[in-house]
């Protein structure tokens, strides 16, 4: 049996989205660590921070898109923001544990985290604004425009 339902039509709780992203961060950091044992110069010591920031950005985009199909937007937003904060903290702790350096020592990743956090709030706001426009347009009654006939000069 195949299910042709789009992933954007499914209602996936933000906690599950964040949990999946955190698991992916762990897997990619682990794969990078194993790969760096084989080839020491192939992966930098900032790889864990790059994985953490990448999946934080992935979560923010996917979560903002999926918020458009949420029935109760305020409840979804609350769970989303808490999930984002948990993912940022959890992935940051994983990156710190595997790299041995804090986010300040990781160079520009402190600013990358800040930009992703600000961008996430912008993405959520844009998705809510677009949803409000679509709902307004669906409620509005549309009629054909009335054409005026111009008077002709003789």
C-alpha positions as a Python dict, from the first residue, in 0.01 Angstrom:
ca = {
    (1, 'X'): (0, 0, 0),
    (2, 'X'): (124, 344, -85),
    (3, 'X'): (5, 659, 81),
    (4, 'X'): (4, 957, -154),
    (5, 'X'): (-41, 1210, 124),
    (6, 'X'): (216, 1488, 106),
    (7, 'X'): (441, 1536, 406),
    (8, 'X'): (310, 1892, 431),
    (9, 'X'): (-48, 1767, 470),
    (10, 'X'): (48, 1547, 764),
    (11, 'X'): (39, 1692, 1109),
    (12, 'X'): (372, 1611, 1271),
    (13, 'X'): (413, 1747, 1622),
    (14, 'X'): (704, 1993, 1659),
    (15, 'X'): (847, 1780, 1940),
    (16, 'X'): (883, 1487, 1699),
    (17, 'X'): (1035, 1716, 1437),
    (18, 'X'): (1292, 1842, 1687),
    (19, 'X'): (1358, 1488, 1814),
    (20, 'X'): (1423, 1369, 1459),
    (21, 'X'): (1654, 1663, 1393),
    (22, 'X'): (1844, 1597, 1717),
    (23, 'X'): (1884, 1230, 1626),
    (24, 'X'): (2013, 1333, 1282),
    (25, 'X'): (2263, 1571, 1445),
    (26, 'X'): (2390, 1287, 1662),
    (27, 'X'): (2419, 1047, 1365),
    (28, 'X'): (2603, 1299, 1144),
    (29, 'X'): (2840, 1403, 1423),
    (30, 'X'): (2909, 1036, 1496),
    (31, 'X'): (2971, 959, 1128),
    (32, 'X'): (3204, 1259, 1106),
    (33, 'X'): (3394, 1143, 1413),
    (34, 'X'): (3434, 792, 1272),
    (35, 'X'): (3542, 931, 936),
    (36, 'X'): (3794, 1166, 1101),
    (37, 'X'): (3958, 866, 1270),
    (38, 'X'): (4031, 719, 927),
    (39, 'X'): (4141, 1043, 762),
    (40, 'X'): (4251, 1297, 1020),
    (41, 'X'): (4265, 1601, 791),
    (42, 'X'): (3933, 1536, 615),
    (43, 'X'): (3705, 1680, 882),
    (44, 'X'): (3772, 1987, 1093),
    (45, 'X'): (3720, 2010, 1466),
    (46, 'X'): (3423, 2241, 1400),
    (47, 'X'): (3227, 1966, 1218),
    (48, 'X'): (2994, 1905, 1517),
    (49, 'X'): (2903, 2274, 1527),
    (50, 'X'): (2836, 2275, 1155),
    (51, 'X'): (2604, 1972, 1191),
    (52, 'X'): (2422, 2135, 1482),
    (53, 'X'): (2370, 2461, 1293),
    (54, 'X'): (2268, 2284, 972),
    (55, 'X'): (1997, 2077, 1135),
    (56, 'X'): (1877, 2375, 1335),
    (57, 'X'): (1826, 2558, 1006),
    (58, 'X'): (1659, 2250, 855),
    (59, 'X'): (1420, 2228, 1149),
    (60, 'X'): (1336, 2597, 1130),
    (61, 'X'): (1245, 2580, 761),
    (62, 'X'): (1048, 2257, 785),
    (63, 'X'): (868, 2364, 1100),
    (64, 'X'): (767, 2701, 955),
    (65, 'X'): (630, 2533, 642),
    (66, 'X'): (441, 2274, 843),
    (67, 'X'): (288, 2544, 1062),
    (68, 'X'): (74, 2646, 764),
    (69, 'X'): (-133, 2329, 803),
    (70, 'X'): (-175, 2360, 1180),
    (71, 'X'): (-532, 2391, 1303),
    (72, 'X'): (-451, 2587, 1619),
    (73, 'X'): (-164, 2816, 1526),
    (74, 'X'): (-97, 2955, 1873),
    (75, 'X'): (-67, 2607, 2027),
    (76, 'X'): (158, 2499, 1740),
    (77, 'X'): (374, 2810, 1782),
    (78, 'X'): (421, 2746, 2152),
    (79, 'X'): (526, 2388, 2097),
    (80, 'X'): (746, 2494, 1804),
    (81, 'X'): (938, 2758, 1993),
    (82, 'X'): (998, 2527, 2289),
    (83, 'X'): (1108, 2254, 2047),
    (84, 'X'): (1344, 2495, 1872),
    (85, 'X'): (1500, 2601, 2200),
    (86, 'X'): (1538, 2238, 2307),
    (87, 'X'): (1694, 2148, 1974),
    (88, 'X'): (1933, 2444, 1990),
    (89, 'X'): (2039, 2348, 2342),
    (90, 'X'): (2058, 1973, 2273),
    (91, 'X'): (2249, 2004, 1947),
    (92, 'X'): (2479, 2262, 2106),
    (93, 'X'): (2554, 2025, 2393),
    (94, 'X'): (2622, 1741, 2148),
    (95, 'X'): (2853, 1963, 1945),
    (96, 'X'): (3034, 2075, 2258),
    (97, 'X'): (3069, 1716, 2383),
    (98, 'X'): (3212, 1587, 2055),
    (99, 'X'): (3429, 1886, 1962),
    (100, 'X'): (3550, 1982, 2307),
    (101, 'X'): (3505, 2352, 2230),
    (102, 'X'): (3237, 2595, 2335),
    (103, 'X'): (3034, 2790, 2085),
    (104, 'X'): (3250, 3096, 2150),
    (105, 'X'): (3563, 2897, 2066),
    (106, 'X'): (3399, 2765, 1748),
    (107, 'X'): (3438, 3100, 1577),
    (108, 'X'): (3144, 3229, 1377),
    (109, 'X'): (2900, 2960, 1489),
    (110, 'X'): (2781, 3184, 1771),
    (111, 'X'): (2661, 3433, 1509),
    (112, 'X'): (2524, 3156, 1291),
    (113, 'X'): (2309, 3037, 1582),
    (114, 'X'): (2189, 3394, 1635),
    (115, 'X'): (2101, 3441, 1267),
    (116, 'X'): (1920, 3105, 1249),
    (117, 'X'): (1721, 3193, 1563),
    (118, 'X'): (1621, 3532, 1422),
    (119, 'X'): (1544, 3373, 1084),
    (120, 'X'): (1328, 3110, 1251),
    (121, 'X'): (1109, 3375, 1409),
    (122, 'X'): (1082, 3550, 1073),
    (123, 'X'): (990, 3221, 898),
    (124, 'X'): (717, 3149, 1154),
    (125, 'X'): (578, 3501, 1120),
    (126, 'X'): (576, 3480, 741),
    (127, 'X'): (399, 3145, 745),
    (128, 'X'): (133, 3280, 984),
    (129, 'X'): (87, 3591, 771),
    (130, 'X'): (48, 3387, 453),
    (131, 'X'): (-198, 3156, 626),
    (132, 'X'): (-403, 3454, 741),
    (133, 'X'): (-410, 3594, 386),
    (134, 'X'): (-523, 3261, 240),
    (135, 'X'): (-795, 3220, 504),
    (136, 'X'): (-917, 3574, 439),
    (137, 'X'): (-922, 3516, 65),
    (138, 'X'): (-1118, 3192, 109),
    (139, 'X'): (-1383, 3364, 323),
    (140, 'X'): (-1417, 3663, 93),
    (141, 'X'): (-1689, 3651, -167),
    (142, 'X'): (-1548, 3718, -508),
    (143, 'X'): (-1761, 3878, -775),
    (144, 'X'): (-1677, 3969, -1128),
    (145, 'X'): (-1564, 4327, -1166),
    (146, 'X'): (-1815, 4556, -1328),
    (147, 'X'): (-1691, 4713, -1646),
    (148, 'X'): (-1780, 5071, -1713),
    (149, 'X'): (-1853, 5176, -2063),
    (150, 'X'): (-1684, 5492, -2170),
    (151, 'X'): (-1887, 5760, -2337),
    (152, 'X'): (-1785, 5809, -2694),
    (153, 'X'): (-1735, 6155, -2832),
    (154, 'X'): (-1886, 6232, -3168),
}
